[in-house]
CSV table of C-alpha atoms and ligand atoms in Angstrom, one decimal:
chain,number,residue,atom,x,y,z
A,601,UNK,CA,7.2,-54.5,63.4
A,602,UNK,CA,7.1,-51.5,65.6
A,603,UNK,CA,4.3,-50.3,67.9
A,604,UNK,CA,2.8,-48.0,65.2
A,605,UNK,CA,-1.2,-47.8,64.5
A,606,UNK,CA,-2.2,-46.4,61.1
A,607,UNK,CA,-5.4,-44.7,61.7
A,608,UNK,CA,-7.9,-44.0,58.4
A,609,UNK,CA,-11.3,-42.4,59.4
A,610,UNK,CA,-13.8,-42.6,56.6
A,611,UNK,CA,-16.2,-39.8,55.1
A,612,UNK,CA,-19.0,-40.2,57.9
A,613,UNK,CA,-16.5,-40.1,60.6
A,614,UNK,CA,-15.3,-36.6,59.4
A,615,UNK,CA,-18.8,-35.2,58.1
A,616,UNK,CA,-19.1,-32.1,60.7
A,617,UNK,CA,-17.8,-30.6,63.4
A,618,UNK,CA,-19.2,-33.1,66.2
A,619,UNK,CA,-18.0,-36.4,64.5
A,620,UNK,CA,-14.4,-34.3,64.4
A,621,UNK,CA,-14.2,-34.1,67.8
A,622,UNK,CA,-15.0,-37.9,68.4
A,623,UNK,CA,-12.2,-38.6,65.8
A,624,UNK,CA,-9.8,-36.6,68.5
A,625,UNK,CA,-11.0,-38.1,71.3
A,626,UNK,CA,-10.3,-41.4,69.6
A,627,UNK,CA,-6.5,-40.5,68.1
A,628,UNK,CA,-5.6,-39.2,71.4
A,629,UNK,CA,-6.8,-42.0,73.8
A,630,UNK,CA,-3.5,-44.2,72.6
A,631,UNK,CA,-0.5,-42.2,71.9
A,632,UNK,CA,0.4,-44.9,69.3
A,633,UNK,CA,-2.1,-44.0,66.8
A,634,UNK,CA,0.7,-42.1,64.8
A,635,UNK,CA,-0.1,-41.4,61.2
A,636,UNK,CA,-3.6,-40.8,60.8
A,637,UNK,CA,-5.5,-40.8,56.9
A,638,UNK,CA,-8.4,-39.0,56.3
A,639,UNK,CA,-11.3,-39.2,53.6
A,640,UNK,CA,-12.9,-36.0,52.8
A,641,UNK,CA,-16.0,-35.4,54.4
A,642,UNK,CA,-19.1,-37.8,53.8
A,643,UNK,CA,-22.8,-37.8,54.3
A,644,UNK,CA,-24.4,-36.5,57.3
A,645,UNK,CA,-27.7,-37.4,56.8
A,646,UNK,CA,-28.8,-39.8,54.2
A,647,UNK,CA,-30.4,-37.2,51.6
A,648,UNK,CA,-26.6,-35.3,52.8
A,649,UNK,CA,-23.9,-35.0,49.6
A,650,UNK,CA,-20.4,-36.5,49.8
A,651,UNK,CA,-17.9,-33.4,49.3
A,652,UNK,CA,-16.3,-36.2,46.5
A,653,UNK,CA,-19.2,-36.2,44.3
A,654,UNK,CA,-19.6,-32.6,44.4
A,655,UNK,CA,-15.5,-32.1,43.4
A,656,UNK,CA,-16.7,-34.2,40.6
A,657,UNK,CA,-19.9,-32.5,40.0
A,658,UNK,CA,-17.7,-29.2,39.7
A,659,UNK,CA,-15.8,-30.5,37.2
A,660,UNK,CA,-17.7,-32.3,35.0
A,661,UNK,CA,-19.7,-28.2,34.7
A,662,UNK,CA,-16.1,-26.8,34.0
A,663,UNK,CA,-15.2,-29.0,31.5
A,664,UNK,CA,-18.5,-28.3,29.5
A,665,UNK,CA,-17.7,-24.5,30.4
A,666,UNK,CA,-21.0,-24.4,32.8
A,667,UNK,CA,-20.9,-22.2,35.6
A,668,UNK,CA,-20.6,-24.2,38.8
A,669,UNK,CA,-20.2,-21.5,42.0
A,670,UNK,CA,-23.7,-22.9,43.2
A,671,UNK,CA,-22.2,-26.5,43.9
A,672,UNK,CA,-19.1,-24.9,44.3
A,673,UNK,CA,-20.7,-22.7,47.5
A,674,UNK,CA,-21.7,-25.9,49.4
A,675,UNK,CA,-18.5,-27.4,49.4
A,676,UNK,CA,-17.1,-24.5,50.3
A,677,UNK,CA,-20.0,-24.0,53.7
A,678,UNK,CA,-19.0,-27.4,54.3
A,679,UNK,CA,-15.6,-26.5,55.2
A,680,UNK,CA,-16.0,-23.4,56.4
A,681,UNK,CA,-18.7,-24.6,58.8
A,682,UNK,CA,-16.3,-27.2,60.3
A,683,UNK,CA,-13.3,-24.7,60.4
A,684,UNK,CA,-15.4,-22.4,62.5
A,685,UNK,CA,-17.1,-24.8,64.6
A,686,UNK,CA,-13.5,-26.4,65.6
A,687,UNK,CA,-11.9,-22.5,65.6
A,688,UNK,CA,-9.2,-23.7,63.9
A,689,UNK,CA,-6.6,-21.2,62.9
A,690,UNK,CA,-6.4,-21.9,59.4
A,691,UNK,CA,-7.4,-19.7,57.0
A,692,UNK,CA,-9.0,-22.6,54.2
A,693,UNK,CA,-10.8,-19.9,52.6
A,694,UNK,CA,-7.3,-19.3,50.6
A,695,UNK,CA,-7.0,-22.7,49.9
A,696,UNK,CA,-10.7,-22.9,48.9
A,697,UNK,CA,-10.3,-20.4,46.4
A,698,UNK,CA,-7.0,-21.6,44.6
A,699,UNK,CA,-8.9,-24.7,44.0
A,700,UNK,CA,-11.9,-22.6,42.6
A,701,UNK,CA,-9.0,-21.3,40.2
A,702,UNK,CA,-7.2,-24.2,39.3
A,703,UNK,CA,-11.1,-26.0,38.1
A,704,UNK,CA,-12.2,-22.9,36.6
A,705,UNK,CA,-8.3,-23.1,34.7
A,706,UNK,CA,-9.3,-26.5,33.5
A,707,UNK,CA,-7.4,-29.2,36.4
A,708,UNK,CA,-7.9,-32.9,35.7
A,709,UNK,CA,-10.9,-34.6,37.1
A,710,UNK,CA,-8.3,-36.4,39.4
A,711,UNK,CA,-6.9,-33.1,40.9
A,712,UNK,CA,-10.3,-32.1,41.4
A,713,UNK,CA,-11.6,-35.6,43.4
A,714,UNK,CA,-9.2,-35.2,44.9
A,715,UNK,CA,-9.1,-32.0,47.1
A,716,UNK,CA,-12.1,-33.2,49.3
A,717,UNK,CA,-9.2,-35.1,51.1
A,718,UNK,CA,-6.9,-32.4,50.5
A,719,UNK,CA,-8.9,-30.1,52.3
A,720,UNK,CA,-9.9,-32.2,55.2
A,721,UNK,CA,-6.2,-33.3,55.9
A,722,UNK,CA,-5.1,-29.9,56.2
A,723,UNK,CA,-8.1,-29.2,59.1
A,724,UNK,CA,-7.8,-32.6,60.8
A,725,UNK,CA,-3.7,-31.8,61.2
A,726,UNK,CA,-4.3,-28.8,62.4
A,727,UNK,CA,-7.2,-29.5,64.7
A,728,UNK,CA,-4.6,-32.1,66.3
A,729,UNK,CA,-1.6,-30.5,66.2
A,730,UNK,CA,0.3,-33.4,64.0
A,731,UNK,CA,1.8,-32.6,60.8
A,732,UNK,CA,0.8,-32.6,57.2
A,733,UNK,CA,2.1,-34.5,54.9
A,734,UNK,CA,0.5,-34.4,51.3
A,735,UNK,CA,0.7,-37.8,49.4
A,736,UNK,CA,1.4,-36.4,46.2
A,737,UNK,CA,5.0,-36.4,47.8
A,738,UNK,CA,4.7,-40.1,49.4
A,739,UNK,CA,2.4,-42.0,46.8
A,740,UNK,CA,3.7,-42.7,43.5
A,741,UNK,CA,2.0,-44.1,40.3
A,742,UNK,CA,3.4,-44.5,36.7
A,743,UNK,CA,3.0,-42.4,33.3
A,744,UNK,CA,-0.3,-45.2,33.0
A,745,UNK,CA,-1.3,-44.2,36.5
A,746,UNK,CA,-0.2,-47.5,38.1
A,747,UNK,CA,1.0,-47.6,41.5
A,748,UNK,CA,4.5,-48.0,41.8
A,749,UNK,CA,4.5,-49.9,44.7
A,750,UNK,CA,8.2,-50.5,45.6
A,751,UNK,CA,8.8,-47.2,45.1
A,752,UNK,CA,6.3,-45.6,47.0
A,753,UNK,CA,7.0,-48.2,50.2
A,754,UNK,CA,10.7,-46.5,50.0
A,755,UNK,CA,9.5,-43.0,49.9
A,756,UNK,CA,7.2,-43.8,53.4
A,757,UNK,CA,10.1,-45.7,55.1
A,758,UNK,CA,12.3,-42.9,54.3
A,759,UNK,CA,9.9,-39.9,54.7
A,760,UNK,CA,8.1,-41.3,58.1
A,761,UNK,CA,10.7,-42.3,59.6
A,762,UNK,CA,11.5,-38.8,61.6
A,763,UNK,CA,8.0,-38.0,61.8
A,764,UNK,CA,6.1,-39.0,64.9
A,765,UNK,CA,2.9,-37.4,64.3
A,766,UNK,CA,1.2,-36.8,60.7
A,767,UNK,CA,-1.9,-36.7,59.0
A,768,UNK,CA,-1.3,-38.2,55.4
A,769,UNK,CA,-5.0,-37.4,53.2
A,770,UNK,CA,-6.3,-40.7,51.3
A,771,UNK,CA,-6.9,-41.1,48.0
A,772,UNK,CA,-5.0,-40.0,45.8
A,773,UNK,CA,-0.9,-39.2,45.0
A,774,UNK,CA,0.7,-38.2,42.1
A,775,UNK,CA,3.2,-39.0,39.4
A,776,UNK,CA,6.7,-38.1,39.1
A,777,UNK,CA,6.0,-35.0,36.9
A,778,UNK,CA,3.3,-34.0,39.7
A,779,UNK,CA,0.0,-34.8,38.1
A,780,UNK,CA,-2.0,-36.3,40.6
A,781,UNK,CA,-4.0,-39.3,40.5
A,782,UNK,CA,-6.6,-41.1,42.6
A,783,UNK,CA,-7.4,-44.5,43.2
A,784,UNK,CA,-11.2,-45.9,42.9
A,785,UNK,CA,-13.7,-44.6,44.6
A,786,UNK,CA,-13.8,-45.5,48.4
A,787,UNK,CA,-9.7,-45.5,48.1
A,788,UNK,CA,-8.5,-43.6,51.2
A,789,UNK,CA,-8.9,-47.5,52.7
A,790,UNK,CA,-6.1,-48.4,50.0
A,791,UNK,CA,-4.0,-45.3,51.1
A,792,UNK,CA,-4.3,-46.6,54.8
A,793,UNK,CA,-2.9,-49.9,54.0
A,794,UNK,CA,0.2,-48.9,52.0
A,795,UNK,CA,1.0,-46.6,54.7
A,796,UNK,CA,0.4,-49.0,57.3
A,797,UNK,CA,2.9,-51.3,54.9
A,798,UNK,CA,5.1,-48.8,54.6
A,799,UNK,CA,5.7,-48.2,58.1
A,800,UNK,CA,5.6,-51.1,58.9
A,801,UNK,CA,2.7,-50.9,61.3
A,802,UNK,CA,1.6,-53.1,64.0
A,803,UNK,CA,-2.1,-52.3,63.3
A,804,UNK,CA,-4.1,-50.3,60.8
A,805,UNK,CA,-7.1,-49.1,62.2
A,806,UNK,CA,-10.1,-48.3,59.2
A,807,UNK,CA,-12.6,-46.3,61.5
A,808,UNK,CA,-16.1,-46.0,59.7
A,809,UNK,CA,-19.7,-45.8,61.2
A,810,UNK,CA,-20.7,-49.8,61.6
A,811,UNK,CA,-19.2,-51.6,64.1
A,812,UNK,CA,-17.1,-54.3,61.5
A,813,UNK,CA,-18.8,-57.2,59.3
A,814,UNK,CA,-21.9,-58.6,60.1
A,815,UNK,CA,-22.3,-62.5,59.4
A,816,UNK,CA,-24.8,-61.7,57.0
A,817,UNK,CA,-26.9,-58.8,55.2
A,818,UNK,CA,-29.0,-57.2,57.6
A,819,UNK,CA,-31.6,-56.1,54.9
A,820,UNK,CA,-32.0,-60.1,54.6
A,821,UNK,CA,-31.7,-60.8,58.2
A,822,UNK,CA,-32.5,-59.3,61.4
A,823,UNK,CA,-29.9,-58.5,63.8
A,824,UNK,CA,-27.2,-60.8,62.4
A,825,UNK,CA,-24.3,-61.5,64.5
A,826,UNK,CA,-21.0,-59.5,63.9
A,827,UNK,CA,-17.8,-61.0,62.8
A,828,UNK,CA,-15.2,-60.5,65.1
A,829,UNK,CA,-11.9,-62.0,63.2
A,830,UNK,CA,-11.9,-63.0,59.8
A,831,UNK,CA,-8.8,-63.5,57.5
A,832,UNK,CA,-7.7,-61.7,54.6
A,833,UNK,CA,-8.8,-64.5,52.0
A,834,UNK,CA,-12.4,-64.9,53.7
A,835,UNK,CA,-13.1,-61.5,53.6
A,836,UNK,CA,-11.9,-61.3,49.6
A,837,UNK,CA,-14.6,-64.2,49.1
A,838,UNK,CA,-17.2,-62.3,51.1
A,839,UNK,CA,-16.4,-58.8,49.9
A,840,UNK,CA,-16.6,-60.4,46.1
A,841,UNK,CA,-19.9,-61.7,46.6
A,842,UNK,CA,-21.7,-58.4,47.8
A,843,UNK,CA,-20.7,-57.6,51.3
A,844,UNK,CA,-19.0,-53.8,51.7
A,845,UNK,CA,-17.7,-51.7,54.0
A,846,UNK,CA,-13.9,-52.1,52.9
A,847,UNK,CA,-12.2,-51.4,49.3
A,848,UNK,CA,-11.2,-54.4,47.9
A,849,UNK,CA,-7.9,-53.8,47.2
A,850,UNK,CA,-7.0,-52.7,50.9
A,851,UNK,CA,-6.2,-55.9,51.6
A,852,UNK,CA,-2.8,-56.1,49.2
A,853,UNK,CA,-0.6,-53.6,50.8
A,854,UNK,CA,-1.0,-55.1,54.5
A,855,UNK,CA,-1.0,-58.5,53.4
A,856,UNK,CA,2.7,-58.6,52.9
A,857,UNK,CA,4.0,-57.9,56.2
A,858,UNK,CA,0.2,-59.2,57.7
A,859,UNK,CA,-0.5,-56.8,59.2
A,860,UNK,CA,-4.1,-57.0,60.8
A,861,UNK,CA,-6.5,-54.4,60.5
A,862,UNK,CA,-9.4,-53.4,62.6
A,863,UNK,CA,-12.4,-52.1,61.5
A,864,UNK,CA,-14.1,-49.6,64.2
A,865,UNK,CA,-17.2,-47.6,64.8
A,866,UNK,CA,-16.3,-43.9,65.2
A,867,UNK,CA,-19.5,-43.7,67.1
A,868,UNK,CA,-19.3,-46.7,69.3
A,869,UNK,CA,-15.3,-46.8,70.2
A,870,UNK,CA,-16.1,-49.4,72.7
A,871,UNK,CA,-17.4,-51.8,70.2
A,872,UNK,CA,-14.2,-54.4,69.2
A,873,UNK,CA,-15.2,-54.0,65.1
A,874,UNK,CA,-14.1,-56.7,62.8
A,875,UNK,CA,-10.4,-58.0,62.9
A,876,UNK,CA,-8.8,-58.8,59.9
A,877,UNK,CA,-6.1,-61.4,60.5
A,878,UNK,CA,-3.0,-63.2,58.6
A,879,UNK,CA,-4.6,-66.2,56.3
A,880,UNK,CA,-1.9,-68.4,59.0
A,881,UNK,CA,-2.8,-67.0,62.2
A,882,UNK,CA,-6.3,-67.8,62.0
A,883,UNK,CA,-7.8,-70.6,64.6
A,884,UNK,CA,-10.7,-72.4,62.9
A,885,UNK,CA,-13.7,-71.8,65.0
A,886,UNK,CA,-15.3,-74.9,63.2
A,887,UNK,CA,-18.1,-73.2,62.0
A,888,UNK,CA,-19.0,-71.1,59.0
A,889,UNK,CA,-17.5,-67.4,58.9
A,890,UNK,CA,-20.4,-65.5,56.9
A,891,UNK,CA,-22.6,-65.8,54.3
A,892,UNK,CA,-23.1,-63.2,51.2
A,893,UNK,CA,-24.3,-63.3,47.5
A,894,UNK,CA,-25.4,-61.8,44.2
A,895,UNK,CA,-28.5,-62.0,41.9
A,896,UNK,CA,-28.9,-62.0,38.5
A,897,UNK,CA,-26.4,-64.3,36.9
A,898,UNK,CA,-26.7,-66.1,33.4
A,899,UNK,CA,-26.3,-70.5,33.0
A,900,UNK,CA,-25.1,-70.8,29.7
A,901,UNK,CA,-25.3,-74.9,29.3
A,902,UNK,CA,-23.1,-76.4,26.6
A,903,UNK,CA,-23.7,-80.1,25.9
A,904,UNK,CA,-21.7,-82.1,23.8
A,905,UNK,CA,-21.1,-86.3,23.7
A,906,UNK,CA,-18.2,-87.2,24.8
A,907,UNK,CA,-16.9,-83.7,25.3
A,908,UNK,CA,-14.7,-84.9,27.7
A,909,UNK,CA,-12.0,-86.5,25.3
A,910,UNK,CA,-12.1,-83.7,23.0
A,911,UNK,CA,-9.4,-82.0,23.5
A,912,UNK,CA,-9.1,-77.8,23.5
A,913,UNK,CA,-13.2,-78.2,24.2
A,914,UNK,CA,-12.9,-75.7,27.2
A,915,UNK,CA,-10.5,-73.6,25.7
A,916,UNK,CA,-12.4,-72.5,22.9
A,917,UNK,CA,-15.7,-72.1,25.0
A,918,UNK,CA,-13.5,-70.3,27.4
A,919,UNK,CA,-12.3,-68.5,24.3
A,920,UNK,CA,-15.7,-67.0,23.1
A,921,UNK,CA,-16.5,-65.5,26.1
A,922,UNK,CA,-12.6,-63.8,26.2
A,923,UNK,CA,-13.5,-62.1,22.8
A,924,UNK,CA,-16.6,-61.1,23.5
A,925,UNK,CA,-15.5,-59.2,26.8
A,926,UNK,CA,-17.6,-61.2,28.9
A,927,UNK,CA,-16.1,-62.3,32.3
A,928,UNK,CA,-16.6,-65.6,33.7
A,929,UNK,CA,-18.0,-66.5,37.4
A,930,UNK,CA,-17.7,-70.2,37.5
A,931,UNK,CA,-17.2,-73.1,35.3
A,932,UNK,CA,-19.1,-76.2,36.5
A,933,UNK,CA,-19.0,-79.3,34.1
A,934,UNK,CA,-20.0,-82.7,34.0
A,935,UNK,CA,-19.0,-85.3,31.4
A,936,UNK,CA,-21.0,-84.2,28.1
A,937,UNK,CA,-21.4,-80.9,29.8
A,938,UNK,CA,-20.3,-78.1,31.0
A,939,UNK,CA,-22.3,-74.4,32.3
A,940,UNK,CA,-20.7,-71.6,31.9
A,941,UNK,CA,-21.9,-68.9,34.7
A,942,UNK,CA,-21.6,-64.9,34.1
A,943,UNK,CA,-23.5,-62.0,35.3
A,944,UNK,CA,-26.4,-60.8,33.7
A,945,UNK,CA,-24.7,-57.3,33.2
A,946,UNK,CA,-21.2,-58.6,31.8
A,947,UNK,CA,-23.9,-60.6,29.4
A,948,UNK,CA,-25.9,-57.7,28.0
A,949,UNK,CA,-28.0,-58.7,25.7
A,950,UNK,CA,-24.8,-60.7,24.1
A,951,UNK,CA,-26.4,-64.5,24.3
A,952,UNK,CA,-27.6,-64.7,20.7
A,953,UNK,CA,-24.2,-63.6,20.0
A,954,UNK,CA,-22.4,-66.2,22.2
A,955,UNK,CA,-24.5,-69.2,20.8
A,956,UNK,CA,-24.1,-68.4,17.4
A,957,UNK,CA,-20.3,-68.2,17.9
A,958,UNK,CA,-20.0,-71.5,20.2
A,959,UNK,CA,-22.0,-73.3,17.8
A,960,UNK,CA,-19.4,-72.3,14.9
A,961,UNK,CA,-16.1,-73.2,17.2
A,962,UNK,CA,-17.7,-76.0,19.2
A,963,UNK,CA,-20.0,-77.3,17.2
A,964,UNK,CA,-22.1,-79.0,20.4
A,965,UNK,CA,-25.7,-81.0,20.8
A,966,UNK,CA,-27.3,-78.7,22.6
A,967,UNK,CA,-27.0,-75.1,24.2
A,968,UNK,CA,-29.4,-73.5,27.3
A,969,UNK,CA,-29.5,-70.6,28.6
A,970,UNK,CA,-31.7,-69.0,32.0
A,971,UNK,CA,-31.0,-65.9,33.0
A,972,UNK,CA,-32.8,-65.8,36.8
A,973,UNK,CA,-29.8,-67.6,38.7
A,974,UNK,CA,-28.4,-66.2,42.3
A,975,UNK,CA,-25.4,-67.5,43.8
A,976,UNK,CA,-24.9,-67.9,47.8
A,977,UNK,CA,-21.3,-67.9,48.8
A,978,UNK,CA,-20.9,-69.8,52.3
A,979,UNK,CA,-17.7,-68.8,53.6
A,980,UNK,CA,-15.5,-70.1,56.3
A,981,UNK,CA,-11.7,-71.7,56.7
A,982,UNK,CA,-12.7,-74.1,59.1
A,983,UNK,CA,-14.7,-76.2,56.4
A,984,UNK,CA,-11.6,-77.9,55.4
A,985,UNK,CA,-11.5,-79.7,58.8
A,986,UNK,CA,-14.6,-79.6,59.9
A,987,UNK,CA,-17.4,-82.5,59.1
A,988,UNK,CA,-21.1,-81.7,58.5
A,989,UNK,CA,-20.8,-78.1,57.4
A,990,UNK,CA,-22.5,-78.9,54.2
A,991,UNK,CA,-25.1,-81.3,55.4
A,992,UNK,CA,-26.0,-78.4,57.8
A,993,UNK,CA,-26.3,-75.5,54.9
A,994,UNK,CA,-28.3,-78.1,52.4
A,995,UNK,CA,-30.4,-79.5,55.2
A,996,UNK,CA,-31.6,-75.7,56.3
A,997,UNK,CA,-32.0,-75.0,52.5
A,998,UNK,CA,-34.1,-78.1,52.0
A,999,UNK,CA,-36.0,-77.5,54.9
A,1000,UNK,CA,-37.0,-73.5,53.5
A,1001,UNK,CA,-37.8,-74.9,50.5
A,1002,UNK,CA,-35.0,-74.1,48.3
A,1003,UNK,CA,-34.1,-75.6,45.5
A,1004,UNK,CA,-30.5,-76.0,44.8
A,1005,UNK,CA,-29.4,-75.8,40.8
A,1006,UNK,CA,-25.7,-75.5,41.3
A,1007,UNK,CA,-23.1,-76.6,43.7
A,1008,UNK,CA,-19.5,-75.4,43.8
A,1009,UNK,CA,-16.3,-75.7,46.3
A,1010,UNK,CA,-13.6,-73.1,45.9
A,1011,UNK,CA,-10.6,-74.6,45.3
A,1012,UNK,CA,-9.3,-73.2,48.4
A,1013,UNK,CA,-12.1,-75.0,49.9
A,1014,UNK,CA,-12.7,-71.9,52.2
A,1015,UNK,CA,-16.6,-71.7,50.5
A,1016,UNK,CA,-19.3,-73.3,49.4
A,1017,UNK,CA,-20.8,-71.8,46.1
A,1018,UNK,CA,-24.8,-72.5,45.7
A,1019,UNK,CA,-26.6,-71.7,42.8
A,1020,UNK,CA,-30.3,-70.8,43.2
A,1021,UNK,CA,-33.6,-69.5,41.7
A,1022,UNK,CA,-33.6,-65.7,41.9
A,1023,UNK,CA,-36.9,-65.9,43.7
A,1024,UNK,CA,-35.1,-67.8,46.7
A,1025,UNK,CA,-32.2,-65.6,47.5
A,1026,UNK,CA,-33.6,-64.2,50.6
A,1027,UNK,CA,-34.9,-67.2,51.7
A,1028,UNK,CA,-32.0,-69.1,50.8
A,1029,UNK,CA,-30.0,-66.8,52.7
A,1030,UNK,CA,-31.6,-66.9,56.1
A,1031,UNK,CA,-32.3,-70.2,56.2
A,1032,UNK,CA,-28.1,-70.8,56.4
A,1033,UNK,CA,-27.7,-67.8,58.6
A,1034,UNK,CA,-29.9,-69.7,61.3
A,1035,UNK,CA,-28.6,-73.0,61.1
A,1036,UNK,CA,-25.3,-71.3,62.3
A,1037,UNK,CA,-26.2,-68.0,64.2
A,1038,UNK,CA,-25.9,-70.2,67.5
A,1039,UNK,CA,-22.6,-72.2,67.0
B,2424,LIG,N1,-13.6,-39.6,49.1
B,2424,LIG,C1,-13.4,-40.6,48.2
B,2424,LIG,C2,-14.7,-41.3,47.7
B,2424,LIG,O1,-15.8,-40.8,48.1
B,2424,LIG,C3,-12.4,-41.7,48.7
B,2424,LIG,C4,-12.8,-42.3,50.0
B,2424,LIG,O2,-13.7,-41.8,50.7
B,2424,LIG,O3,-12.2,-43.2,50.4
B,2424,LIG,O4,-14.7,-42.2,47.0
């Protein structure tokens, strides 16, 4: 591991001309912060556009032969503005125009998301004086636009390694013919990480505009305490159950060498953010890590005597639900029952479906169904060793009044899954928060 920081400023970080210039000050303050990943520039305001939805905007007018030079002329102010307002000597108003040509030629909706990061790299690298380096010569993906990871880790070790000072944009890379393809939304986080894996880094830094996880949503609870280190398999539980800031599959790349990553506030530099450590190097703090959720899931309730000792029962509920495209949350069961949990989305209006074909392949007493579940995840890796974590989060749910329908340990025994009325969700959720905000 070498004494590298990967540095990937988000869309709100990079919006104007004033949150540019706290990006500098922040790159320059430690001379390690070495290959810096920009997204393209975000909202400034809340009724602001992100430059990425307007790429797409563009687009989507092109390909139905729509004139589009009215969205077109904002990115393009956008850019300009910030060019101007840094005096950078860069002429992007040639750039900006190729790019009007290759959309008005017909460029995939992938070339087109992507410039927004394009665009911004080339002005970040020239506002600091570190080199550009595209991704579309760094990032690989297959004919099926799969990464190729391997690959692309040996084009970073290689290409990096004389190159002290770069900005790389996010988002996107390309295939071997040149095509370029992005990842999912939010992705410049993902680029970030495989550079920061491909370097080899000793930090990867994702810079946005809150200062790192919060405990809990702050919608549902005032003023909830920030997270300061969580691990990598925390984090996956907490993000999964509804709480953002960082794209999900950032963790992957950095996960194989662990390499931490930080999560900062671009405006408040001070502030130590989130840490995102190794699932190893972790010291339980013998408390509970955070607490997230979802509403609106589905209980689909299948009972059947003795459905214990028949054999291939699960597999042919399980079944059902595989054909009919219809993921599955959770699986709780008792001994001549079992529920079968899903989203109220992924159901869709399929349930008369779904008992019709469990009562032809299972052939079961009864089946329920109530649509108006929400689950609580309660997440933490010092559960495993520490007694009277659970008493504490049913006690405070008792005590608001909550009734509990479901109950459910990960495996990993890293959370505690609670199933509740929709109604109670709030309730449920700050009631947990307090019996822990003070450990
Ligand atoms: N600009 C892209 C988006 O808005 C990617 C990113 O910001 O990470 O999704």
């Amino acid at each position: 591991m070498v004494d590298v920081v990967v540095a990937k400023f988000g869309g709100s970080s990079l919006a104007d001309k004033d949150q540019f210039i706290k990006v500098k000050d922040i790159i320059e303050s430690d001379k390690n912060r070495r290959y810096i990943i920009p997204s393209a520039p975000g909202k400034r305001h809340s009724r602001d556009h992100k430059i990425t939805d307007l790429l797409y905007m563009c687009h989507q007018l092109a390909t139905h032969g729509l004139n589009f030079d009215e969205v077109y002329n904002v990115v393009e102010e956008r850019y300009t503005g910030i060019c101007k307002g840094l005096n950078l000597n860069l002429n992007i108003e040639d750039n900006l125009r190729e790019i009007k040509e290759e959309i008005k030629g017909g460029a995939s909706r992938d070339y087109c998301g992507s410039r927004g990061e394009y665009l911004n790299g080339l002005m970040l690298s020239s506002y600091l004086g570190f080199e550009f380096i595209d991704p579309k010569n760094l990032i690989l993906f297959n004919d099926r636009g799969q990464l190729e990871e391997e690959k692309t880790e040996m084009l970073i070790g290689e290409k990096l390694k004389d190159v002290k000072y770069a900005v790389i944009p996010g988002f996107y890379g390309a295939k071997e013919n040149g095509d370029i393809v992005t990842f999912s939304r939010g992705g410049s986080d993902v680029t970030g990480s495989i550079i920061a894996n491909g370097v080899k880094a000793r930090l990867y830094e994702n810079w946005t505009d809150v200062s790192g996880f919060l405990m809990a949503d702050p919608r549902i609870v005032e003023n909830p305490k920030p997270i300061e280190v969580i691990t990598y398999k925390e984090l996956r539980e907490l993000s999964y159950m509804g709480a953002p800031v960082l794209h999900e599959e950032s963790i992957f790349p950095v996960k194989k060498h662990g390499i931490p990553i930080n999560i900062k506030n671009t405006n408040m530099p001070g502030d130590m953010g989130t840490m995102i450590v190794d699932d190893q190097s972790y010291v339980s703090t013998g408390s509970i890590t955070g607490i997230a959720g979802k509403k609106d899931f589905t209980v689909i309730t299948i009972e059947k005597t003795l459905r214990n000792e028949e054999k291939g029962f699960l597999r042919k509920v399980i079944s059902v639900f595989e054909t009919n495209n219809i993921d599955i949350e959770h699986i709780p069961s008792g001994i001549d029952s079992i529920s079968v949990i899903v989203s109220n989305t992924r159901m869709n209006g399929k349930f008369e479906k779904i008992k019709e074909e469990l009562r032809i392949y299972c052939n079961p007493d009864t089946i329920t169904y109530d649509a108006n579940m929400a689950l609580i995840a309660v997440v933490g890796r010092g559960m495993i060793r520490t007694q009277g974590i659970s008493a504490k989060v049913f006690t405070a749910m008792k005590e608001a009044g909550v009734n509990i329908r479901m109950i459910t340990q990960g495996s990993s025994e890293l959370n505690i899954i609670i199933g509740i009325e929709n109604e109670d969700f709030d309730t449920a959720i700050e009631s947990v928060y307090k019996a822990f905000e003070n450990d």
